XYZ file of N, CA, C and O in Angstrom:
780
model
N -13.085 -13.322 -33.215
C -12.868 -14.709 -32.858
C -13.308 -14.912 -31.413
O -12.949 -14.142 -30.531
N -14.056 -15.948 -31.183
C -14.564 -16.243 -29.840
C -13.432 -16.720 -28.949
O -12.491 -17.364 -29.398
N -13.547 -16.401 -27.653
C -12.537 -16.843 -26.688
C -12.637 -18.341 -26.467
O -13.675 -18.960 -26.666
N -11.552 -18.937 -26.084
C -11.525 -20.380 -25.831
C -11.853 -20.666 -24.390
O -11.605 -19.856 -23.511
N -12.352 -21.851 -24.146
C -12.611 -22.294 -22.789
C -13.878 -21.710 -22.215
O -14.566 -20.913 -22.846
N -14.179 -22.138 -21.009
C -15.374 -21.658 -20.327
C -15.108 -20.296 -19.710
O -13.992 -19.987 -19.309
N -16.157 -19.485 -19.605
C -15.980 -18.203 -18.909
C -15.723 -18.453 -17.423
O -16.118 -19.474 -16.880
N -15.044 -17.519 -16.814
C -14.750 -17.648 -15.383
C -16.048 -17.651 -14.597
O -16.948 -16.873 -14.871
N -16.090 -18.499 -13.599
C -17.263 -18.579 -12.743
C -17.107 -17.768 -11.485
O -17.796 -18.020 -10.489
N -16.206 -16.788 -11.476
C -15.996 -15.956 -10.294
C -15.582 -14.561 -10.723
O -15.114 -14.347 -11.839
N -15.779 -13.622 -9.839
C -15.404 -12.230 -10.076
C -13.936 -12.055 -9.681
O -13.579 -12.276 -8.519
N -13.101 -11.657 -10.634
C -11.665 -11.562 -10.347
C -11.347 -10.488 -9.306
O -10.434 -10.667 -8.491
N -12.092 -9.380 -9.314
C -11.834 -8.345 -8.308
C -12.177 -8.848 -6.907
O -11.436 -8.596 -5.955
N -13.292 -9.563 -6.773
C -13.651 -10.122 -5.468
C -12.610 -11.144 -5.012
O -12.248 -11.194 -3.835
N -12.150 -11.965 -5.955
C -11.125 -12.956 -5.615
C -9.832 -12.262 -5.184
O -9.196 -12.668 -4.203
N -9.446 -11.199 -5.893
C -8.241 -10.457 -5.513
C -8.414 -9.782 -4.155
O -7.476 -9.746 -3.357
N -9.612 -9.265 -3.890
C -9.861 -8.659 -2.577
C -9.657 -9.693 -1.472
O -9.093 -9.374 -0.415
N -10.102 -10.913 -1.710
C -9.907 -11.984 -0.728
C -8.415 -12.305 -0.579
O -7.917 -12.512 0.530
N -7.687 -12.311 -1.701
C -6.245 -12.570 -1.657
C -5.521 -11.454 -0.902
O -4.600 -11.716 -0.123
N -5.942 -10.215 -1.121
C -5.354 -9.080 -0.400
C -5.446 -9.325 1.095
O -4.461 -9.194 1.832
N -6.633 -9.707 1.556
C -6.820 -9.887 2.996
C -5.953 -11.013 3.546
O -5.357 -10.886 4.619
N -5.844 -12.120 2.800
C -5.020 -13.237 3.268
C -3.556 -12.815 3.353
O -2.892 -13.027 4.372
N -3.040 -12.214 2.293
C -1.637 -11.770 2.306
C -1.408 -10.708 3.387
O -0.359 -10.671 4.016
N -2.388 -9.836 3.582
C -2.283 -8.769 4.571
C -2.188 -9.354 5.976
O -1.377 -8.939 6.788
N -3.010 -10.336 6.265
C -3.017 -10.952 7.602
C -1.815 -11.860 7.842
O -1.274 -11.929 8.935
N -1.400 -12.601 6.814
C -0.423 -13.660 7.000
C 0.947 -13.369 6.400
O 1.888 -14.122 6.628
N 1.054 -12.294 5.611
C 2.305 -12.020 4.924
C 2.467 -12.947 3.728
O 1.730 -13.925 3.576
N 3.422 -12.626 2.896
C 3.644 -13.445 1.703
C 4.104 -14.840 2.074
O 3.543 -15.848 1.648
N 5.119 -14.896 2.903
C 5.721 -16.181 3.248
C 4.748 -17.071 4.025
O 4.734 -18.287 3.848
N 3.913 -16.469 4.864
C 2.990 -17.242 5.686
C 1.730 -17.696 4.970
O 0.897 -18.385 5.556
N 1.564 -17.302 3.723
C 0.369 -17.652 2.959
C 0.653 -18.832 2.045
O 1.630 -18.820 1.296
N -0.217 -19.820 2.094
C -0.088 -20.985 1.216
C -1.103 -20.884 0.080
O -2.062 -20.107 0.145
N -0.899 -21.696 -0.935
C -1.872 -21.750 -2.026
C -3.228 -22.210 -1.508
O -4.269 -21.730 -1.972
N -3.235 -23.133 -0.555
C -4.509 -23.567 0.028
C -5.208 -22.412 0.740
O -6.434 -22.283 0.650
N -4.454 -21.573 1.441
C -5.044 -20.397 2.082
C -5.718 -19.506 1.042
O -6.830 -19.016 1.241
N -5.009 -19.305 -0.059
C -5.533 -18.434 -1.110
C -6.782 -19.010 -1.753
O -7.796 -18.322 -1.892
N -6.708 -20.274 -2.179
C -7.856 -20.850 -2.880
C -9.079 -20.930 -1.969
O -10.200 -20.686 -2.420
N -8.880 -21.221 -0.700
C -10.000 -21.269 0.240
C -10.633 -19.885 0.380
O -11.851 -19.733 0.270
N -9.816 -18.877 0.616
C -10.335 -17.513 0.796
C -10.971 -16.979 -0.481
O -11.992 -16.286 -0.432
N -10.385 -17.309 -1.618
C -10.865 -16.802 -2.893
C -12.056 -17.598 -3.428
O -12.726 -17.160 -4.359
N -12.289 -18.778 -2.854
C -13.406 -19.605 -3.289
C -13.208 -20.222 -4.661
O -14.168 -20.425 -5.409
N -11.952 -20.507 -4.997
C -11.639 -21.103 -6.300
C -10.666 -22.259 -6.099
O -10.085 -22.407 -5.027
N -10.492 -23.055 -7.141
C -9.525 -24.146 -7.055
C -8.187 -23.697 -7.646
O -8.086 -22.618 -8.236
N -7.182 -24.540 -7.469
C -5.839 -24.170 -7.943
C -5.783 -23.924 -9.442
O -5.175 -22.938 -9.877
N -6.374 -24.787 -10.277
C -6.323 -24.506 -11.715
C -6.929 -23.142 -12.068
O -6.407 -22.431 -12.934
N -8.006 -22.763 -11.372
C -8.607 -21.449 -11.631
C -7.683 -20.326 -11.190
O -7.569 -19.301 -11.863
N -7.020 -20.507 -10.044
C -6.075 -19.498 -9.566
C -4.940 -19.328 -10.577
O -4.611 -18.207 -10.967
N -4.365 -20.458 -11.007
C -3.262 -20.394 -11.975
C -3.709 -19.745 -13.283
O -2.987 -18.921 -13.859
N -4.901 -20.101 -13.739
C -5.389 -19.570 -15.024
C -5.659 -18.072 -14.941
O -5.371 -17.324 -15.883
N -6.209 -17.625 -13.819
C -6.589 -16.224 -13.704
C -5.464 -15.321 -13.221
O -5.351 -14.174 -13.653
N -4.616 -15.826 -12.319
C -3.649 -14.956 -11.653
C -2.200 -15.411 -11.780
O -1.300 -14.647 -11.477
N -1.957 -16.639 -12.176
C -0.598 -17.160 -12.237
C -0.247 -17.861 -10.936
O -1.113 -18.301 -10.199
N 1.025 -17.915 -10.639
C 1.486 -18.588 -9.417
C 1.292 -17.687 -8.193
O 0.729 -16.596 -8.293
N 1.759 -18.126 -7.049
C 1.592 -17.364 -5.806
C 2.230 -15.977 -5.915
O 1.631 -14.974 -5.508
N 3.418 -15.909 -6.467
C 4.103 -14.612 -6.589
C 3.309 -13.648 -7.464
O 3.133 -12.478 -7.114
N 2.827 -14.126 -8.600
C 2.056 -13.254 -9.496
C 0.728 -12.855 -8.855
O 0.271 -11.725 -9.021
N 0.124 -13.784 -8.121
C -1.117 -13.469 -7.415
C -0.854 -12.374 -6.387
O -1.640 -11.425 -6.245
N 0.256 -12.481 -5.682
C 0.613 -11.476 -4.689
C 0.810 -10.109 -5.355
O 0.294 -9.093 -4.860
N 1.527 -10.071 -6.449
C 1.763 -8.792 -7.135
C 0.451 -8.161 -7.588
O 0.257 -6.946 -7.462
N -0.455 -8.983 -8.100
C -1.761 -8.459 -8.505
C -2.565 -7.999 -7.289
O -3.290 -6.999 -7.355
N -2.432 -8.721 -6.182
C -3.116 -8.325 -4.948
C -2.586 -6.981 -4.455
O -3.359 -6.124 -4.013
N -1.278 -6.774 -4.534
C -0.690 -5.499 -4.112
C -1.189 -4.367 -5.014
O -1.509 -3.272 -4.540
N -1.282 -4.621 -6.305
C -1.812 -3.618 -7.235
C -3.252 -3.280 -6.876
O -3.641 -2.110 -6.835
N -4.045 -4.301 -6.599
C -5.446 -4.087 -6.212
C -5.511 -3.300 -4.897
O -6.318 -2.374 -4.751
N -4.676 -3.644 -3.953
C -4.606 -2.941 -2.667
C -4.294 -1.456 -2.893
O -4.924 -0.577 -2.291
N -3.344 -1.176 -3.770
C -2.984 0.216 -4.046
C -4.154 0.967 -4.680
O -4.400 2.133 -4.356
N -4.887 0.300 -5.556
C -6.023 0.940 -6.230
C -7.190 1.199 -5.284
O -7.872 2.206 -5.402
N -7.431 0.274 -4.360
C -8.615 0.360 -3.499
C -8.277 0.964 -2.143
O -8.810 2.014 -1.765
N -7.398 0.312 -1.414
C -7.127 0.719 -0.035
C -6.202 1.917 0.070
O -6.159 2.565 1.114
N -5.448 2.191 -0.981
C -4.537 3.333 -0.946
C -4.894 4.382 -2.000
O -4.062 5.197 -2.371
N -6.138 4.392 -2.429
C -6.580 5.387 -3.413
C -6.385 6.804 -2.894
O -6.228 7.751 -3.666
N -6.344 6.938 -1.578
C -6.176 8.250 -0.964
C -4.850 8.916 -1.354
O -4.730 10.141 -1.299
N -3.857 8.129 -1.752
C -2.557 8.722 -2.115
C -2.718 9.639 -3.328
O -2.234 10.770 -3.327
N -3.405 9.161 -4.347
C -3.651 10.002 -5.528
C -4.451 11.241 -5.184
O -4.169 12.337 -5.688
N -5.446 11.091 -4.308
C -6.230 12.246 -3.866
C -5.350 13.242 -3.120
O -5.469 14.452 -3.307
N -4.450 12.719 -2.284
C -3.557 13.603 -1.523
C -2.649 14.390 -2.467
O -2.463 15.593 -2.290
N -2.106 13.710 -3.463
C -1.192 14.373 -4.399
C -1.878 15.482 -5.201
O -1.215 16.393 -5.694
N -3.190 15.415 -5.309
C -3.943 16.428 -6.059
C -4.290 17.654 -5.217
O -4.829 18.632 -5.748
N -3.976 17.617 -3.935
C -4.283 18.763 -3.069
C -3.487 19.995 -3.523
O -2.397 19.873 -4.086
N -4.004 21.199 -3.251
C -3.393 22.416 -3.801
C -2.097 22.879 -3.140
O -1.348 23.652 -3.747
N -1.834 22.438 -1.892
C -0.614 22.882 -1.215
C 0.113 21.677 -0.628
O -0.492 20.624 -0.401
N 1.394 21.851 -0.362
C 2.188 20.777 0.237
C 1.616 20.391 1.603
O 1.540 19.211 1.938
N 1.212 21.358 2.373
C 0.612 21.084 3.685
C -0.660 20.254 3.521
O -0.877 19.286 4.247
N -1.490 20.631 2.560
C -2.734 19.889 2.324
C -2.436 18.474 1.834
O -3.146 17.532 2.190
N -1.389 18.318 1.020
C -0.964 16.985 0.578
C -0.637 16.135 1.800
O -1.123 15.011 1.965
N 0.205 16.676 2.680
C 0.632 15.935 3.874
C -0.545 15.635 4.792
O -0.666 14.523 5.314
N -1.424 16.607 4.989
C -2.597 16.385 5.843
C -3.473 15.266 5.300
O -3.856 14.352 6.033
N -3.803 15.357 4.026
C -4.670 14.335 3.424
C -3.992 12.969 3.477
O -4.632 11.970 3.819
N -2.716 12.936 3.166
C -1.965 11.681 3.140
C -1.940 11.024 4.524
O -2.298 9.856 4.679
N -1.519 11.754 5.537
C -1.382 11.161 6.869
C -2.731 10.860 7.522
O -2.918 9.793 8.115
N -3.662 11.781 7.409
C -4.968 11.532 8.026
C -5.683 10.355 7.365
O -6.289 9.527 8.052
N -5.614 10.278 6.058
C -6.233 9.153 5.351
C -5.504 7.851 5.637
O -6.120 6.786 5.730
N -4.188 7.939 5.787
C -3.405 6.752 6.124
C -3.860 6.172 7.453
O -4.058 4.958 7.578
N -4.043 7.022 8.444
C -4.494 6.546 9.756
C -5.843 5.842 9.627
O -6.056 4.767 10.195
N -6.749 6.423 8.869
C -8.061 5.787 8.680
C -7.914 4.441 7.977
O -8.560 3.462 8.361
N -7.065 4.389 6.960
C -6.902 3.156 6.173
C -6.291 2.024 6.997
O -6.691 0.869 6.847
N -5.339 2.345 7.845
C -4.654 1.284 8.594
C -5.394 0.863 9.850
O -4.968 -0.059 10.541
N -6.516 1.548 10.125
C -7.326 1.207 11.295
C -8.785 0.978 10.909
O -9.687 1.170 11.729
N -9.030 0.564 9.685
C -10.399 0.350 9.214
C -10.997 -0.896 9.866
O -10.433 -1.990 9.724
N -12.118 -0.736 10.562
C -12.765 -1.912 11.159
C -13.106 -2.947 10.085
O -13.511 -2.609 8.974
N -12.898 -4.212 10.423
C -13.196 -5.290 9.491
C -12.059 -5.645 8.554
O -12.147 -6.610 7.798
N -11.002 -4.852 8.573
C -9.814 -5.132 7.762
C -8.632 -5.345 8.696
O -8.635 -4.873 9.829
N -7.597 -6.013 8.207
C -6.411 -6.159 9.048
C -5.835 -4.783 9.406
O -5.888 -3.859 8.603
N -5.308 -4.663 10.597
C -4.656 -3.413 10.991
C -3.303 -3.326 10.302
O -2.679 -4.336 10.011
N -2.877 -2.104 10.022
C -1.573 -1.913 9.396
C -1.680 -1.821 7.890
O -2.720 -1.466 7.348
N -0.594 -2.167 7.215
C -0.464 -1.949 5.772
C 0.061 -3.209 5.089
O 1.065 -3.779 5.531
N -0.599 -3.617 4.023
C -0.172 -4.812 3.284
C 1.265 -4.688 2.798
O 2.044 -5.627 2.911
N 1.639 -3.535 2.275
C 2.987 -3.421 1.705
C 4.075 -3.450 2.769
O 5.212 -3.796 2.483
N 3.720 -3.112 4.005
C 4.679 -3.199 5.111
C 4.699 -4.626 5.650
O 5.742 -5.254 5.786
N 3.515 -5.153 5.957
C 3.428 -6.460 6.588
C 3.617 -7.618 5.621
O 3.963 -8.714 6.034
N 3.369 -7.382 4.360
C 3.392 -8.459 3.386
C 4.749 -9.068 3.143
O 4.848 -10.200 2.677
N 5.799 -8.358 3.428
C 7.098 -8.920 3.115
C 8.293 -8.151 3.623
O 9.269 -8.018 2.904
N 8.216 -7.632 4.829
C 9.407 -6.968 5.376
C 10.553 -7.948 5.529
O 11.702 -7.617 5.326
N 10.211 -9.143 5.904
C 11.221 -10.183 6.032
C 10.749 -11.375 5.224
O 9.560 -11.614 5.103
N 11.665 -12.080 4.671
C 11.304 -13.249 3.898
C 12.479 -14.196 3.807
O 13.617 -13.835 4.101
N 12.179 -15.404 3.399
C 13.240 -16.381 3.221
C 14.091 -15.969 2.030
O 13.680 -15.128 1.229
N 15.253 -16.560 1.885
C 16.090 -16.223 0.733
C 15.360 -16.428 -0.607
O 15.582 -15.680 -1.550
N 14.447 -17.399 -0.637
C 13.696 -17.642 -1.881
C 12.696 -16.527 -2.162
O 12.253 -16.370 -3.295
N 12.318 -15.777 -1.143
C 11.295 -14.753 -1.298
C 11.857 -13.332 -1.422
O 11.113 -12.366 -1.306
N 13.131 -13.194 -1.652
C 13.728 -11.863 -1.722
C 13.179 -11.045 -2.883
O 13.163 -9.820 -2.817
N 12.677 -11.705 -3.928
C 12.044 -10.964 -5.031
C 10.814 -10.212 -4.525
O 10.539 -9.097 -4.959
N 10.081 -10.836 -3.603
C 8.888 -10.202 -3.048
C 9.282 -9.034 -2.149
O 8.680 -7.957 -2.212
N 10.276 -9.231 -1.323
C 10.760 -8.156 -0.459
C 11.190 -6.965 -1.313
O 10.838 -5.813 -1.028
N 11.918 -7.227 -2.388
C 12.373 -6.170 -3.299
C 11.192 -5.523 -4.019
O 11.134 -4.300 -4.166
N 10.232 -6.335 -4.464
C 9.033 -5.817 -5.141
C 8.305 -4.820 -4.237
O 7.915 -3.737 -4.672
N 8.124 -5.183 -2.975
C 7.434 -4.290 -2.048
C 8.246 -3.033 -1.764
O 7.700 -1.933 -1.684
N 9.546 -3.184 -1.627
C 10.408 -2.013 -1.412
C 10.334 -1.081 -2.618
O 10.259 0.144 -2.462
N 10.343 -1.655 -3.811
C 10.230 -0.844 -5.029
C 8.878 -0.134 -5.095
O 8.795 1.025 -5.515
N 7.822 -0.831 -4.682
C 6.488 -0.226 -4.673
C 6.439 0.965 -3.724
O 5.903 2.024 -4.056
N 7.017 0.788 -2.529
C 7.039 1.897 -1.574
C 7.898 3.049 -2.097
O 7.546 4.222 -1.930
N 9.011 2.728 -2.756
C 9.884 3.772 -3.311
C 9.167 4.554 -4.405
O 9.370 5.768 -4.538
N 8.325 3.888 -5.156
C 7.562 4.564 -6.202
C 6.642 5.615 -5.589
O 6.535 6.740 -6.093
N 5.984 5.267 -4.500
C 5.131 6.232 -3.807
C 5.925 7.407 -3.269
O 5.486 8.562 -3.337
N 7.102 7.111 -2.760
C 7.961 8.181 -2.244
C 8.391 9.124 -3.365
O 8.431 10.348 -3.182
N 8.700 8.563 -4.530
C 9.079 9.415 -5.675
C 7.926 10.325 -6.093
O 8.140 11.497 -6.440
N 6.705 9.797 -6.049
C 5.539 10.625 -6.395
C 5.407 11.802 -5.430
O 5.124 12.937 -5.850
N 5.620 11.553 -4.153
C 5.567 12.641 -3.172
C 6.704 13.632 -3.396
O 6.506 14.847 -3.312
N 7.894 13.114 -3.692
C 9.035 13.997 -3.954
C 8.721 14.940 -5.115
O 8.970 16.155 -5.026
N 8.191 14.385 -6.198
C 7.854 15.222 -7.363
C 6.806 16.267 -7.005
O 6.882 17.406 -7.447
N 5.838 15.890 -6.190
C 4.795 16.839 -5.797
C 5.395 17.957 -4.953
O 5.043 19.135 -5.099
N 6.331 17.622 -4.069
C 6.957 18.647 -3.244
C 7.926 19.513 -4.059
O 8.097 20.695 -3.768
N 8.533 18.947 -5.091
C 9.359 19.773 -6.003
C 8.482 20.822 -6.677
O 8.885 21.982 -6.832
N 7.306 20.388 -7.097
C 6.375 21.327 -7.713
C 5.994 22.414 -6.718
O 5.901 23.596 -7.070
N 5.803 22.038 -5.452
C 5.443 23.022 -4.425
C 6.557 24.049 -4.239
O 6.288 25.239 -4.028
N 7.815 23.616 -4.343
C 8.944 24.552 -4.245
C 8.913 25.507 -5.439
O 9.034 26.725 -5.275
N 8.721 24.969 -6.642
C 8.680 25.813 -7.850
C 7.547 26.830 -7.787
O 7.691 27.958 -8.261
N 6.439 26.422 -7.201
C 5.270 27.308 -7.123
C 5.363 28.285 -5.955
O 4.497 29.143 -5.801
N 6.405 28.150 -5.131
C 6.564 29.043 -3.990
C 5.732 28.636 -2.785
O 5.676 29.366 -1.792
N 5.118 27.483 -2.854
C 4.319 26.988 -1.739
C 5.214 26.483 -0.603
O 4.841 26.546 0.564
N 6.388 25.967 -0.943
C 7.407 25.578 0.036
C 8.613 26.481 -0.148
O 8.873 26.960 -1.255
N 9.369 26.682 0.919
C 10.580 27.499 0.841
C 11.519 26.953 -0.218
O 11.613 25.733 -0.424
N 12.252 27.852 -0.844
C 13.182 27.466 -1.905
C 14.279 26.541 -1.398
O 14.817 25.736 -2.160
N 14.609 26.629 -0.113
C 15.668 25.775 0.427
C 15.138 24.443 0.977
O 15.903 23.635 1.515
N 13.843 24.201 0.839
C 13.266 22.923 1.281
C 13.807 21.792 0.406
O 14.055 21.969 -0.778
N 13.997 20.645 0.995
C 14.511 19.476 0.275
C 13.355 18.501 0.061
O 12.988 17.745 0.968
N 12.753 18.501 -1.135
C 11.572 17.679 -1.395
C 11.773 16.186 -1.125
O 10.882 15.537 -0.579
N 12.926 15.650 -1.475
C 13.160 14.214 -1.259
C 13.191 13.886 0.230
O 12.649 12.858 0.657
N 13.796 14.767 1.032
C 13.831 14.535 2.476
C 12.441 14.654 3.089
O 12.078 13.887 3.987
N 11.671 15.606 2.597
C 10.314 15.789 3.093
C 9.449 14.567 2.752
O 8.680 14.081 3.588
N 9.595 14.052 1.541
C 8.855 12.848 1.132
C 9.298 11.643 1.963
O 8.461 10.853 2.418
N 10.601 11.502 2.182
C 11.118 10.395 3.008
C 10.545 10.487 4.426
O 10.151 9.473 5.009
N 10.503 11.676 4.959
C 9.926 11.880 6.290
C 8.477 11.407 6.321
O 8.065 10.661 7.214
N 7.702 11.825 5.330
C 6.285 11.496 5.308
C 6.054 9.989 5.190
O 5.234 9.428 5.917
N 6.785 9.317 4.309
C 6.577 7.871 4.162
C 7.127 7.106 5.366
O 6.585 6.049 5.711
N 8.141 7.640 6.010
C 8.657 6.993 7.219
C 7.640 7.082 8.351
O 7.398 6.103 9.063
N 7.030 8.240 8.503
C 5.972 8.385 9.505
C 4.821 7.442 9.172
O 4.305 6.729 10.042
N 4.436 7.402 7.908
C 3.344 6.533 7.475
C 3.646 5.067 7.776
O 2.785 4.331 8.280
N 4.851 4.626 7.485
C 5.240 3.242 7.763
C 5.225 2.967 9.259
O 4.763 1.912 9.710
N 5.706 3.915 10.040
C 5.678 3.755 11.489
C 4.261 3.675 12.028
O 3.963 2.880 12.926
N 3.371 4.459 11.467
C 1.965 4.401 11.864
C 1.396 3.013 11.576
O 0.666 2.445 12.387
N 1.750 2.459 10.405
C 1.254 1.131 10.036
C 1.763 0.058 10.980
O 1.012 -0.838 11.388
N 3.031 0.148 11.344
C 3.596 -0.824 12.283
C 2.891 -0.703 13.631
O 2.519 -1.713 14.250
N 2.686 0.518 14.088
C 1.993 0.732 15.364
C 0.556 0.209 15.309
O 0.078 -0.398 16.268
N -0.129 0.434 14.196
C -1.507 -0.058 14.048
C -1.547 -1.576 14.117
O -2.403 -2.152 14.791
N -0.605 -2.221 13.435
C -0.599 -3.689 13.450
C -0.273 -4.231 14.837
O -0.640 -5.355 15.166
N 0.374 -3.419 15.665
C 0.692 -3.823 17.038
C -0.443 -3.489 18.010
O -0.315 -3.723 19.200
N -1.528 -2.897 17.478
C -2.697 -2.654 18.306
C -2.927 -1.227 18.750
O -3.845 -0.966 19.537
N -2.128 -0.279 18.250
C -2.338 1.121 18.633
C -3.715 1.581 18.168
O -4.198 1.186 17.106
N -4.344 2.428 18.953
C -5.686 2.910 18.622
C -5.630 3.962 17.517
O -4.613 4.631 17.324
N -6.767 4.101 16.847
C -6.878 5.134 15.817
C -6.609 6.511 16.426
O -5.890 7.331 15.842
N -7.173 6.773 17.597
C -7.004 8.083 18.231
C -5.533 8.388 18.525
O -5.057 9.500 18.279
N -4.795 7.402 19.017
C -3.384 7.647 19.323
C -2.584 7.880 18.048
O -1.680 8.710 18.011
N -2.935 7.178 16.987
C -2.227 7.365 15.713
C -2.592 8.706 15.080
O -1.745 9.342 14.445
N -3.821 9.143 15.263
C -4.200 10.467 14.764
C -3.381 11.554 15.452
O -2.960 12.522 14.812
N -3.119 11.380 16.735
C -2.297 12.370 17.446
C -0.868 12.384 16.905
O -0.256 13.449 16.767
N -0.335 11.217 16.591
C 1.010 11.152 16.000
C 1.025 11.857 14.650
O 1.943 12.628 14.335
N 0.006 11.598 13.835
C -0.067 12.241 12.517
C -0.120 13.755 12.656
O 0.568 14.485 11.920
N -0.907 14.249 13.602
C -0.989 15.687 13.801
C 0.350 16.260 14.253
O 0.754 17.336 13.810
N 1.052 15.549 15.094
C 2.393 15.995 15.527
C 3.328 16.050 14.320
O 4.101 16.989 14.165
N 3.265 15.029 13.458
C 4.144 14.985 12.283
C 3.851 16.137 11.329
O 4.775 16.645 10.673
N 2.619 16.577 11.284
C 2.256 17.673 10.372
C 2.868 19.008 10.781
O 2.895 19.947 9.982
N 3.398 19.086 11.989
C 4.069 20.323 12.403
C 5.306 20.605 11.551
O 5.789 21.754 11.527
N 5.789 19.606 10.834
C 6.955 19.802 9.955
C 6.581 20.580 8.690
O 7.465 21.009 7.950
N 5.289 20.759 8.465
C 4.833 21.463 7.262
C 4.318 22.842 7.623
O 3.532 22.990 8.561
N 4.778 23.851 6.878
C 4.339 25.221 7.183
C 2.859 25.428 6.892
O 2.259 24.759 6.121
C-alpha cells in the first residue's frame, strides 16, 4: 500500500542535527518552536508531522546527539581493559566538548540542568539518559573485575560514577570557556585513578 501524503522535502537527520545545535546552545527551556523551525529550515506543520511537539523533538535530538556526538562511548566500552575504557572515554570526551564549530560543553548537561516546573520531565529525561550511560560503564567495570583486569575489591559503580562526574565537570568547564589543553590535563590527572 502506498504511503499517504507528500514525501518529506527535507532530510530528517539534517533537521535533527540543526535541532541538536539549537537545544545545545540555548537549552530546552530557552528554545522556542520558532528557533527550531528557523534552524531546521521547516515550518511548524512539518516539524509536528516529522518529530512531534517540542518535547518529542528534543528527545529525538538527544538520541541523535548520542548516536553522532557521543559515539565514542560505545567505542570506549569496547576497549580491552578498564584503563583503556577510561582513557578512550575521557580523551574523546574532551575532544567532543571542545569541537570547533560546535557549541562547547555537552547537550545532555546544558540542555536541561535547570528547568521550570513544567519542564521537569525534560530534566528527568536527561538525568535518566546520563544514568543509563553510567550503568553501561558500571557493567563494563564489573566485567573487568571478573576478568581480573581490576582488583577484586574495586567498586565498579563508584568507578563509573567517578568517571561520569569528571566528564560532566569537563563539560561544564568547556561551556565556561576552558581550553581543550587545560581539559586534557584534567582528564590525564583523572586517569591516575585507574591502574
